[in-house]
N, CA, C and O atoms as a Maestro MAE file, in Angstrom:
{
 s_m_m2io_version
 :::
 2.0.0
}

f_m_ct {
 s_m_title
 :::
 protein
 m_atom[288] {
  # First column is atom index #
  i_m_mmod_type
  r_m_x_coord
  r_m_y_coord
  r_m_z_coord
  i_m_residue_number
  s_m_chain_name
  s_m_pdb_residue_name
  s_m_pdb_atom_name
  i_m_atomic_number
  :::
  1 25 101.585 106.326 102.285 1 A "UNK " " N  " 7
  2 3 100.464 106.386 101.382 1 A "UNK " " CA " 6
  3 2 99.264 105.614 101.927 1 A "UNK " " C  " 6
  4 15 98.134 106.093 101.825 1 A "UNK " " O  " 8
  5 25 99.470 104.499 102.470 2 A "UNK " " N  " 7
  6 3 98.702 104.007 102.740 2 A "UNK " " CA " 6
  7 2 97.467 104.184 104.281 2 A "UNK " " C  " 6
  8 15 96.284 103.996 104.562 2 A "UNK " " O  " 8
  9 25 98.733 104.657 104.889 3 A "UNK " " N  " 7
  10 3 97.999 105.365 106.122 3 A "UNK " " CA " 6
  11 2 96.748 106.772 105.816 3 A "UNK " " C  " 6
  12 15 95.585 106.986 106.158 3 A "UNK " " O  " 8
  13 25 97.786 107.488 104.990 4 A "UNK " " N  " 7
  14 3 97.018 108.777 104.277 4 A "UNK " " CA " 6
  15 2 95.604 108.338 104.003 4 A "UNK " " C  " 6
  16 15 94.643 109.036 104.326 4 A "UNK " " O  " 8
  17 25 95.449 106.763 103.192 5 A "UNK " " N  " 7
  18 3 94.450 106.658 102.472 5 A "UNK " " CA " 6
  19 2 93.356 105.817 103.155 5 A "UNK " " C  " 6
  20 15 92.317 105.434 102.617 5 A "UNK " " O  " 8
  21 25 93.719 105.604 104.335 6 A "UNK " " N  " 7
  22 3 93.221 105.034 105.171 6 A "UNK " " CA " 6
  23 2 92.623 106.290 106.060 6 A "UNK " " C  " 6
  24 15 91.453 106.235 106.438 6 A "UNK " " O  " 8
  25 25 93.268 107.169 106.311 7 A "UNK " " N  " 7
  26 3 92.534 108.296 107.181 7 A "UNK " " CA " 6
  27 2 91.079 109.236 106.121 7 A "UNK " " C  " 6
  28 15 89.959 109.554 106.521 7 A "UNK " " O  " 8
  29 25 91.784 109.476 104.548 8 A "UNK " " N  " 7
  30 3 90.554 109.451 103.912 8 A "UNK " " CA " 6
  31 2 89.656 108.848 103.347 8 A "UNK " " C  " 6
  32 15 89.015 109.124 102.333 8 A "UNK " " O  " 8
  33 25 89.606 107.735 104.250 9 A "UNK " " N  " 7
  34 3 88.474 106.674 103.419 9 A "UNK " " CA " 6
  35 2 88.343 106.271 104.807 9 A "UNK " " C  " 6
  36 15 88.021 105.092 104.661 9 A "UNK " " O  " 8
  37 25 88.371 106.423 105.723 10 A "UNK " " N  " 7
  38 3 88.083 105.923 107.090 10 A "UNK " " CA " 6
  39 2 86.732 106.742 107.716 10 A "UNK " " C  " 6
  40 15 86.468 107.737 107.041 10 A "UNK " " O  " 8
  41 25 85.552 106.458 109.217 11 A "UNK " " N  " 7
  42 3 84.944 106.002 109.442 11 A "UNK " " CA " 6
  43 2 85.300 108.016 110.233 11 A "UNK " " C  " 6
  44 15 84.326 108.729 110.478 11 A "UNK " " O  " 8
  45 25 86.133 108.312 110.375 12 A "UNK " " N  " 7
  46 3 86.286 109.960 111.276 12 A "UNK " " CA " 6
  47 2 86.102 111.255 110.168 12 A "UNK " " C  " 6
  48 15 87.079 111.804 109.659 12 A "UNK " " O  " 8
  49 25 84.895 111.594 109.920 13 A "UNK " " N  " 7
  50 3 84.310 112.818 109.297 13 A "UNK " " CA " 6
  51 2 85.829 113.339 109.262 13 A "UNK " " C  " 6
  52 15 86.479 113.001 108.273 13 A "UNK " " O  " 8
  53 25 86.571 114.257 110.399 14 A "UNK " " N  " 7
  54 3 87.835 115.349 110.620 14 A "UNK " " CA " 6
  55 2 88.768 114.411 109.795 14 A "UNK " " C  " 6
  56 15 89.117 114.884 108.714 14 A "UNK " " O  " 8
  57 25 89.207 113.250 110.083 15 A "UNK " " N  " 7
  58 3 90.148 113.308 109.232 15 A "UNK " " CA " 6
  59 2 90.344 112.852 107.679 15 A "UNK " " C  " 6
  60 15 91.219 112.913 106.815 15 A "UNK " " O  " 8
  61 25 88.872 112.307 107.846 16 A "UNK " " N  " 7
  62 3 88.527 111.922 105.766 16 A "UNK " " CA " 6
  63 2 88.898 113.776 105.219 16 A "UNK " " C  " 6
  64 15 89.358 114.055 104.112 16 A "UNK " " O  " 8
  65 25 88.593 114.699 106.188 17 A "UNK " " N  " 7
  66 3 88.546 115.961 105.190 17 A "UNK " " CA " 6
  67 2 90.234 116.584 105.591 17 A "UNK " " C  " 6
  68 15 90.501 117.414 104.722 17 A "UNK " " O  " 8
  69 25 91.402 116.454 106.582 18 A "UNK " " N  " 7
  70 3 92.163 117.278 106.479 18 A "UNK " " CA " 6
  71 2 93.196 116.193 105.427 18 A "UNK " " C  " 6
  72 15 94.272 116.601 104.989 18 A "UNK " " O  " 8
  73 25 92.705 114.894 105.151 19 A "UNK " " N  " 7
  74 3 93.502 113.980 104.690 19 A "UNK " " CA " 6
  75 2 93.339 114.051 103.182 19 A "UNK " " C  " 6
  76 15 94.295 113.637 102.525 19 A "UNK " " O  " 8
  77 25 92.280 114.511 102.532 20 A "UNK " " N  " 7
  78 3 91.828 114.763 101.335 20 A "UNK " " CA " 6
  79 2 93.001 115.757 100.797 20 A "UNK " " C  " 6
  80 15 93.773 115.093 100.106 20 A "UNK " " O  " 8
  81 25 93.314 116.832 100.859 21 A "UNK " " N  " 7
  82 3 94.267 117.539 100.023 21 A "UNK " " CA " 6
  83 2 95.886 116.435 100.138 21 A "UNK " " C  " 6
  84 15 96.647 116.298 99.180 21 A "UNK " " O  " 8
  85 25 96.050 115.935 101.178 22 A "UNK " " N  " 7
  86 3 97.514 114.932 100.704 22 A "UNK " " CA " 6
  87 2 97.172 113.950 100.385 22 A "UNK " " C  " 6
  88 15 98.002 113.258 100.975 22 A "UNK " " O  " 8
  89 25 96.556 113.277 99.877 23 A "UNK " " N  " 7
  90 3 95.607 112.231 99.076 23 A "UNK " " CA " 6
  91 2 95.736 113.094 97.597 23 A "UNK " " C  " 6
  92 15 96.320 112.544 96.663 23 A "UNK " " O  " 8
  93 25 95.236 114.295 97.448 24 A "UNK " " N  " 7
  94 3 95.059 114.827 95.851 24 A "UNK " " CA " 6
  95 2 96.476 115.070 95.654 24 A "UNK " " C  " 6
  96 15 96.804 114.861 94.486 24 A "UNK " " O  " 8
  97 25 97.641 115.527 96.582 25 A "UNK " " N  " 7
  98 3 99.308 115.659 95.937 25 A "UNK " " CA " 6
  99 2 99.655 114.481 95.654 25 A "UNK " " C  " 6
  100 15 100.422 114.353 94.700 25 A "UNK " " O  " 8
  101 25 99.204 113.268 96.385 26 A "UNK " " N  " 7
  102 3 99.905 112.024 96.080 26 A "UNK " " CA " 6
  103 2 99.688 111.471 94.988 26 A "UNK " " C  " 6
  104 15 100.475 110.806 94.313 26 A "UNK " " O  " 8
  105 25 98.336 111.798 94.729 27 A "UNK " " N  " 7
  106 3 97.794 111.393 93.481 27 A "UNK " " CA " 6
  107 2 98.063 111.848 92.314 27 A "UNK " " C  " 6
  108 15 97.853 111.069 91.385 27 A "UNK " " O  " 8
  109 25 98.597 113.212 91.990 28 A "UNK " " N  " 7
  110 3 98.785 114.178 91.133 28 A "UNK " " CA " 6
  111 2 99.927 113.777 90.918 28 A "UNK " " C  " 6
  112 15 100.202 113.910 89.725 28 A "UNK " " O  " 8
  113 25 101.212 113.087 91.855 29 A "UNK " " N  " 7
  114 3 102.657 112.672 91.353 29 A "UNK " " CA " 6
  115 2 102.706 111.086 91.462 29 A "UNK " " C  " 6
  116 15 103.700 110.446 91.117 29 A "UNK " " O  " 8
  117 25 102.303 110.884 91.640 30 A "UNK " " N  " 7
  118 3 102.229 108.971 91.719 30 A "UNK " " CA " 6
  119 2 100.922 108.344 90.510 30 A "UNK " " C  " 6
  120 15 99.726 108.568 90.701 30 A "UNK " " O  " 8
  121 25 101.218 107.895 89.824 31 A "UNK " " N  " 7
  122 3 99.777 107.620 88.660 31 A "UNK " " CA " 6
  123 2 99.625 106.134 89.371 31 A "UNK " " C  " 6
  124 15 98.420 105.885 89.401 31 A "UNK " " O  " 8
  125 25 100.308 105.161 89.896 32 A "UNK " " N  " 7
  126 3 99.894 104.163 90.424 32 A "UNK " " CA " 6
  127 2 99.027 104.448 91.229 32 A "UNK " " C  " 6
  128 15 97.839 104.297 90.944 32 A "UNK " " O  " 8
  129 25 99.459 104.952 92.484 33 A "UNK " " N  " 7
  130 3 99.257 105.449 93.956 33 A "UNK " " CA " 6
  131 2 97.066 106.141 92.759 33 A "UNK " " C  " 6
  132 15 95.981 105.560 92.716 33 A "UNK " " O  " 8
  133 25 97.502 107.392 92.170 34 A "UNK " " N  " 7
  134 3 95.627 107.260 91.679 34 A "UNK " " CA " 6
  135 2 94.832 106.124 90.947 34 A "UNK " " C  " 6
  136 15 93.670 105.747 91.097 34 A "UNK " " O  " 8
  137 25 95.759 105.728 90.166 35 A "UNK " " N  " 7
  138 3 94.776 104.195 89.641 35 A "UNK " " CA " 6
  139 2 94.524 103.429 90.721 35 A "UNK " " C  " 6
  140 15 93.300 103.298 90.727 35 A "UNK " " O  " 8
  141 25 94.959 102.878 91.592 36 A "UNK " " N  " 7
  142 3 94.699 102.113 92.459 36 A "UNK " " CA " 6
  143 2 93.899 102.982 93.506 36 A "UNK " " C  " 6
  144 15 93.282 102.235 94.265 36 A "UNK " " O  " 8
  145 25 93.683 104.502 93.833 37 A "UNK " " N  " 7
  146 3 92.530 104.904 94.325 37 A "UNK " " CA " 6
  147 2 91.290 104.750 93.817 37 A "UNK " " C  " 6
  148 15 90.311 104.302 94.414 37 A "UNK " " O  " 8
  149 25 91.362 105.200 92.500 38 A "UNK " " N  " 7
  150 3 90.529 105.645 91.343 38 A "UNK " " CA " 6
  151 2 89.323 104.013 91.251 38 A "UNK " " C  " 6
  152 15 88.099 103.928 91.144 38 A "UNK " " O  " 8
  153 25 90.261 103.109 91.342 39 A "UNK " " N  " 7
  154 3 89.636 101.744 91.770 39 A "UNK " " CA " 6
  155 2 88.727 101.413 92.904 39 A "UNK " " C  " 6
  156 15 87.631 100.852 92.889 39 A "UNK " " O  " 8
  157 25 89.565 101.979 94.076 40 A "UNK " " N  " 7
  158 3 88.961 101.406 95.257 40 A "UNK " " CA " 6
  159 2 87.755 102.481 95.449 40 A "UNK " " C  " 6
  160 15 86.869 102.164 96.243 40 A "UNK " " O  " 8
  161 25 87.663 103.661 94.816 41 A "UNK " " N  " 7
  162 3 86.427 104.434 94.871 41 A "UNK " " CA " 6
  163 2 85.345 104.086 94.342 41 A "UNK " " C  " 6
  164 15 84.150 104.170 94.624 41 A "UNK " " O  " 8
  165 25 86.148 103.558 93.279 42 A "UNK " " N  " 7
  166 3 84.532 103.484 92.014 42 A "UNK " " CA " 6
  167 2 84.143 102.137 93.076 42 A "UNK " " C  " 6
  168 15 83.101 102.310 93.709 42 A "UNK " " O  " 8
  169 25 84.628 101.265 93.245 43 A "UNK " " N  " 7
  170 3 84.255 100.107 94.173 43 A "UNK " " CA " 6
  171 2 83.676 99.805 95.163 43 A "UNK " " C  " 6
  172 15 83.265 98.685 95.466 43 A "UNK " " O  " 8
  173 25 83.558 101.218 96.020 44 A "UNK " " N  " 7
  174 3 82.927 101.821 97.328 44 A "UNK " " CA " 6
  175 2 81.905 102.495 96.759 44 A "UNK " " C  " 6
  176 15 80.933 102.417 97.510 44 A "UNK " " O  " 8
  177 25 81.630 103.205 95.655 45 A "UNK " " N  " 7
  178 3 80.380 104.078 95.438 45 A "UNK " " CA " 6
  179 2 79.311 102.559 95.072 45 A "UNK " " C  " 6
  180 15 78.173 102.643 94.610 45 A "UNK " " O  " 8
  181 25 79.756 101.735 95.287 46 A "UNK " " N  " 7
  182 3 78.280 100.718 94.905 46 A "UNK " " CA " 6
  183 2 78.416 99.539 96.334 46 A "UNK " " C  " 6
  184 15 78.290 98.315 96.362 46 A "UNK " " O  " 8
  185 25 78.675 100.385 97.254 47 A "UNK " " N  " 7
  186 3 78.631 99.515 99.087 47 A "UNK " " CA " 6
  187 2 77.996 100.505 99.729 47 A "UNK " " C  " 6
  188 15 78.234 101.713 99.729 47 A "UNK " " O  " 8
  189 25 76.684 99.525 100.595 48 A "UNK " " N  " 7
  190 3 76.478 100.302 101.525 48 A "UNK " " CA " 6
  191 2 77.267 101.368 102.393 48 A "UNK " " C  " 6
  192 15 78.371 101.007 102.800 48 A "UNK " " O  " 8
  193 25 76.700 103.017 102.820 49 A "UNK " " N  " 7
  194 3 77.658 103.887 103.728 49 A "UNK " " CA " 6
  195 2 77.734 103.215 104.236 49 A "UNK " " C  " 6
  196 15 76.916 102.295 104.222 49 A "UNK " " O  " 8
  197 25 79.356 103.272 105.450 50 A "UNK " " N  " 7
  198 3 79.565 102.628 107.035 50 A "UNK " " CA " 6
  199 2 79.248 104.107 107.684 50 A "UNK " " C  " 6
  200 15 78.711 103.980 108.785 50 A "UNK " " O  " 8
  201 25 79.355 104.878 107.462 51 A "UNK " " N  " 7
  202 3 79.004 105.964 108.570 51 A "UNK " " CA " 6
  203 2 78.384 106.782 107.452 51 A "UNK " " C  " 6
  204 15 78.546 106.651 106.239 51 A "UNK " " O  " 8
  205 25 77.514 107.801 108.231 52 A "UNK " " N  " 7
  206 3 76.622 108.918 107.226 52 A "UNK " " CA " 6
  207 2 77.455 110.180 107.174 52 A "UNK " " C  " 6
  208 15 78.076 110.834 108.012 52 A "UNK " " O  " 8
  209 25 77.210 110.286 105.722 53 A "UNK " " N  " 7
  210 3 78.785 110.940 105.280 53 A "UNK " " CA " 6
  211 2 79.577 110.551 104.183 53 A "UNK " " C  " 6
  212 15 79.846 111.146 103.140 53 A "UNK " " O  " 8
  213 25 79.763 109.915 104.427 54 A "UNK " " N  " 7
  214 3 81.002 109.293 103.733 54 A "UNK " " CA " 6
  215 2 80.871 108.854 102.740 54 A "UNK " " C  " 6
  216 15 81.856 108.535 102.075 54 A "UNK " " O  " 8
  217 25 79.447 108.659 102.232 55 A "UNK " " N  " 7
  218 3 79.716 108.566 100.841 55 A "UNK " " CA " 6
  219 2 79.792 110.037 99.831 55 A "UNK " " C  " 6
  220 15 80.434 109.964 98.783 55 A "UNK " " O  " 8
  221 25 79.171 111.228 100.174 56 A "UNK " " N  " 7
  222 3 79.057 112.173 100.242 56 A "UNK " " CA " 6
  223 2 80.689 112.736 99.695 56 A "UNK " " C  " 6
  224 15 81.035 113.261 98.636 56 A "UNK " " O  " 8
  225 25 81.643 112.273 101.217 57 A "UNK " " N  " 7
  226 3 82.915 112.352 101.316 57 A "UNK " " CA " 6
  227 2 84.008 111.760 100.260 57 A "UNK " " C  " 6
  228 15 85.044 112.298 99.869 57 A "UNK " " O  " 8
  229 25 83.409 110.369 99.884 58 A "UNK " " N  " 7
  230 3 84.410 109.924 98.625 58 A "UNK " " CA " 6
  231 2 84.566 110.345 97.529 58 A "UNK " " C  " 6
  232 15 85.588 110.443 96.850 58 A "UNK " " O  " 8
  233 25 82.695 110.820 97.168 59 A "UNK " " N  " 7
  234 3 82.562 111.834 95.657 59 A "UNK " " CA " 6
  235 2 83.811 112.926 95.876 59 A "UNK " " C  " 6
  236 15 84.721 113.111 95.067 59 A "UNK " " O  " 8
  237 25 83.662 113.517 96.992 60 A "UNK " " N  " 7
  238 3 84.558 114.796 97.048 60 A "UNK " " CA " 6
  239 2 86.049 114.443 96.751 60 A "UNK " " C  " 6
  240 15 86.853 114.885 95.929 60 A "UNK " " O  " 8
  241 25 86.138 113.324 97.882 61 A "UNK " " N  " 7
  242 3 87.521 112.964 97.235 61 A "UNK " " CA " 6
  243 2 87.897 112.436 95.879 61 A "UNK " " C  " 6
  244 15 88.873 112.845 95.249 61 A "UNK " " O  " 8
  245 25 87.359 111.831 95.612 62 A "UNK " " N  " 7
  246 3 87.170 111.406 93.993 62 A "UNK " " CA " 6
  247 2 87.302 113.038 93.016 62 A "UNK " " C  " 6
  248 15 88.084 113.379 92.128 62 A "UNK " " O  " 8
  249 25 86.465 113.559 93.502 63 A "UNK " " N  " 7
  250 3 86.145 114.751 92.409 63 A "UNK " " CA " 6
  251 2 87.779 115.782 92.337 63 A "UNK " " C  " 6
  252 15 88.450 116.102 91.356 63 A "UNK " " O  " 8
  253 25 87.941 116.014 93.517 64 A "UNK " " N  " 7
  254 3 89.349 116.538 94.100 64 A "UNK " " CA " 6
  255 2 90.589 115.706 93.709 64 A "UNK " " C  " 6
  256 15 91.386 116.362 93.040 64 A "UNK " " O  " 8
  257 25 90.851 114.802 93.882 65 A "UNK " " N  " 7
  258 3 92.189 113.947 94.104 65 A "UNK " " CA " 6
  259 2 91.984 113.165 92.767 65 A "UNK " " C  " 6
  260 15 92.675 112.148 92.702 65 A "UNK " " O  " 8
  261 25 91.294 113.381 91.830 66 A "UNK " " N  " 7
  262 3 91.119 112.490 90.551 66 A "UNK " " CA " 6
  263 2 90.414 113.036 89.712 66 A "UNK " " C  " 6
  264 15 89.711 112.419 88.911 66 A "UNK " " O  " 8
  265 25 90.521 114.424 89.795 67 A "UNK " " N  " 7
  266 3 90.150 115.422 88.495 67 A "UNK " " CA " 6
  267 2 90.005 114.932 87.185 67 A "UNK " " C  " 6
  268 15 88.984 115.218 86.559 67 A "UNK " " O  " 8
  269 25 90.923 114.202 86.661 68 A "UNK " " N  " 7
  270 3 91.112 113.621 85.244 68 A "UNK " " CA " 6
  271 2 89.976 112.164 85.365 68 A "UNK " " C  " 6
  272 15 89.497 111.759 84.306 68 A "UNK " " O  " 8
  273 25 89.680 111.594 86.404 69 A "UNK " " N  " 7
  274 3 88.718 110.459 86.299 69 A "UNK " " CA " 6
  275 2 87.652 110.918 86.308 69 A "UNK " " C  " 6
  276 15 86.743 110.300 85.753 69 A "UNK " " O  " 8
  277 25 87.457 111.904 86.811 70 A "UNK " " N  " 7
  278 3 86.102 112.463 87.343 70 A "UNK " " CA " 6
  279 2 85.607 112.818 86.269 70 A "UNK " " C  " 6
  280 15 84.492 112.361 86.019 70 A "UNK " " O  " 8
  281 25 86.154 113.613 85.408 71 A "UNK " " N  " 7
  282 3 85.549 114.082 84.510 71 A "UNK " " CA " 6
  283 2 85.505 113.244 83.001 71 A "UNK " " C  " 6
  284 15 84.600 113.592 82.242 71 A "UNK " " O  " 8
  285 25 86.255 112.371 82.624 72 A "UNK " " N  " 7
  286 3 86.000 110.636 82.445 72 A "UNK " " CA " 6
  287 2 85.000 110.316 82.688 72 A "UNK " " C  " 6
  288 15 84.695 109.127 82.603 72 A "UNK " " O  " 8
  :::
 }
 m_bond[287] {
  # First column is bond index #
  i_m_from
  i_m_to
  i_m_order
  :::
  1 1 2 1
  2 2 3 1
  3 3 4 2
  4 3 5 1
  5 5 6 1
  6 6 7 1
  7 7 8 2
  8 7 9 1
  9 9 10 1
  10 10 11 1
  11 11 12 2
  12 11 13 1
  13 13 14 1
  14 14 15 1
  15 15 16 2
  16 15 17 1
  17 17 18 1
  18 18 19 1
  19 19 20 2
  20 19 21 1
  21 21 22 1
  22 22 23 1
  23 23 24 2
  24 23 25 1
  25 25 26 1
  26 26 27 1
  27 27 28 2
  28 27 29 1
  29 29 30 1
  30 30 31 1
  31 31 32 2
  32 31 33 1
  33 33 34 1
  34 34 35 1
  35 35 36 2
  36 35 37 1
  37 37 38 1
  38 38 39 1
  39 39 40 2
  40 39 41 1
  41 41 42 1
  42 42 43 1
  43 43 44 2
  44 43 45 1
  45 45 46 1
  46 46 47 1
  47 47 48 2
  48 47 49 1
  49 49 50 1
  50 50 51 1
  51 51 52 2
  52 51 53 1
  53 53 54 1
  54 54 55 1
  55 55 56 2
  56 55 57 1
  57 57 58 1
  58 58 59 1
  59 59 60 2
  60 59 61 1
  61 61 62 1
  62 62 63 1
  63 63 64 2
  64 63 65 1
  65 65 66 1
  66 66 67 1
  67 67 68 2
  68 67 69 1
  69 69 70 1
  70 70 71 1
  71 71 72 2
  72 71 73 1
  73 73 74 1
  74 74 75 1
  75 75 76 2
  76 75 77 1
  77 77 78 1
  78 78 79 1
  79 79 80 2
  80 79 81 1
  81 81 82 1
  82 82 83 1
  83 83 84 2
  84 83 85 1
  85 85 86 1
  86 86 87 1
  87 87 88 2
  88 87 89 1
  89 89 90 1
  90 90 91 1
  91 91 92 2
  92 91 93 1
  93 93 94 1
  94 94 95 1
  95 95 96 2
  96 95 97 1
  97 97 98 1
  98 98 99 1
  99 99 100 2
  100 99 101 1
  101 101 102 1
  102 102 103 1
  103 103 104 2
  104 103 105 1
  105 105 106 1
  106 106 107 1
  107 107 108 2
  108 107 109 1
  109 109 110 1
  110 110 111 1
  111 111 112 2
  112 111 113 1
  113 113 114 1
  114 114 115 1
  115 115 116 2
  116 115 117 1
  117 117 118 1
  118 118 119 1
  119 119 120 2
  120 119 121 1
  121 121 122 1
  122 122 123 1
  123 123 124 2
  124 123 125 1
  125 125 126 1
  126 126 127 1
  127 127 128 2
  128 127 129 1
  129 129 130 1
  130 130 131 1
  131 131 132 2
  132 131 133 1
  133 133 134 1
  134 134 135 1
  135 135 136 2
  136 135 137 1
  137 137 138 1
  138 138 139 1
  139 139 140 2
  140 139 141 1
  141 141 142 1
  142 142 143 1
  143 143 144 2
  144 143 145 1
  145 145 146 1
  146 146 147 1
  147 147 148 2
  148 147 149 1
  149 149 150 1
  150 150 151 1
  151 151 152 2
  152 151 153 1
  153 153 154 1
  154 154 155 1
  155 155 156 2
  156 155 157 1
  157 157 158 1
  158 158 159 1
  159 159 160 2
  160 159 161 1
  161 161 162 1
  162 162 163 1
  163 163 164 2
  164 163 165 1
  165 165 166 1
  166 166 167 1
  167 167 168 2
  168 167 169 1
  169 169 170 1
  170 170 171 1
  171 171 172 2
  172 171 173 1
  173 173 174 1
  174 174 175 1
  175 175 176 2
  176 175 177 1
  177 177 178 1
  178 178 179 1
  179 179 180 2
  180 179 181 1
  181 181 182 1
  182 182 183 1
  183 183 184 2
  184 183 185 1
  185 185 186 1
  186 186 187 1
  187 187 188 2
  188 187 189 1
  189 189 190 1
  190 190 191 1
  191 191 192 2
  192 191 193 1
  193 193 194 1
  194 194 195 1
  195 195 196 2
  196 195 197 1
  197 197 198 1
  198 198 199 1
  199 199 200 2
  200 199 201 1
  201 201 202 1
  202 202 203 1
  203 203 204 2
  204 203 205 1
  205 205 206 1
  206 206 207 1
  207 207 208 2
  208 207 209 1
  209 209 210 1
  210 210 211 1
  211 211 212 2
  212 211 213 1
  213 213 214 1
  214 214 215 1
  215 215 216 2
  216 215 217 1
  217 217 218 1
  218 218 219 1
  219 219 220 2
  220 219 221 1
  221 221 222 1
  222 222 223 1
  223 223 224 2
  224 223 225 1
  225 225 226 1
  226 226 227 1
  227 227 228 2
  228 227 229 1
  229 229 230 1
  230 230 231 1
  231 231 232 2
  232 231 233 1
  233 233 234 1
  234 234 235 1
  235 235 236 2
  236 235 237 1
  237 237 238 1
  238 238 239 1
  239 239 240 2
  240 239 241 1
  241 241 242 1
  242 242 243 1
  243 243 244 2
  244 243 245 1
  245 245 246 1
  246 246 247 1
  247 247 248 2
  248 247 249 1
  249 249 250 1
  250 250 251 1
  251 251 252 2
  252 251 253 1
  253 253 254 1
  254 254 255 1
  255 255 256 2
  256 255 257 1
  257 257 258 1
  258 258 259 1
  259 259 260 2
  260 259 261 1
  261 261 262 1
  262 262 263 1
  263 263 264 2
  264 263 265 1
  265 265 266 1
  266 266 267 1
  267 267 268 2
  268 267 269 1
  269 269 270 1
  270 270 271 1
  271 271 272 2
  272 271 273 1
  273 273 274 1
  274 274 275 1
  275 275 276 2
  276 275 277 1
  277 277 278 1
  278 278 279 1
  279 279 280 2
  280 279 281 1
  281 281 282 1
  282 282 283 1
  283 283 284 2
  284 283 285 1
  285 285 286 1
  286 286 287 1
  287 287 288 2
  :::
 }
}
């Protein structure tokens, strides 16, 4: 899990996006594993980008992998 979430929240455009759909299964069967995303996102949408992109990239993941927060 943690590697997973490290490749979609990490600094490589390719693998924030092939890492995003096993990020949204993990999340969909683990409710810890999304609260504790659901956290570290909202927490990152108010930090400077590290690469251009990526913030762009977390909405998506956020919006995708946390359907039920998102729309919260």
């Amino acid at each position: 899990r943690d590697g997973i979430t490290l490749a979609a929240t990490g600094a490589h455009a390719g693998l924030r996006a092939a890492a995003r759909p096993l990020v949204a299964r993990l999340a969909a069967t683990d409710e810890t594993f999304a609260i504790r995303l659901r956290d570290m996102l909202m927490a990152g949408f108010f930090r400077a980008e590290p690469v251009e992109g990526h913030a762009a990239d977390m909405v998506t993941l956020f919006a995708e992998a946390l359907p039920q927060a998102a729309a919260a």
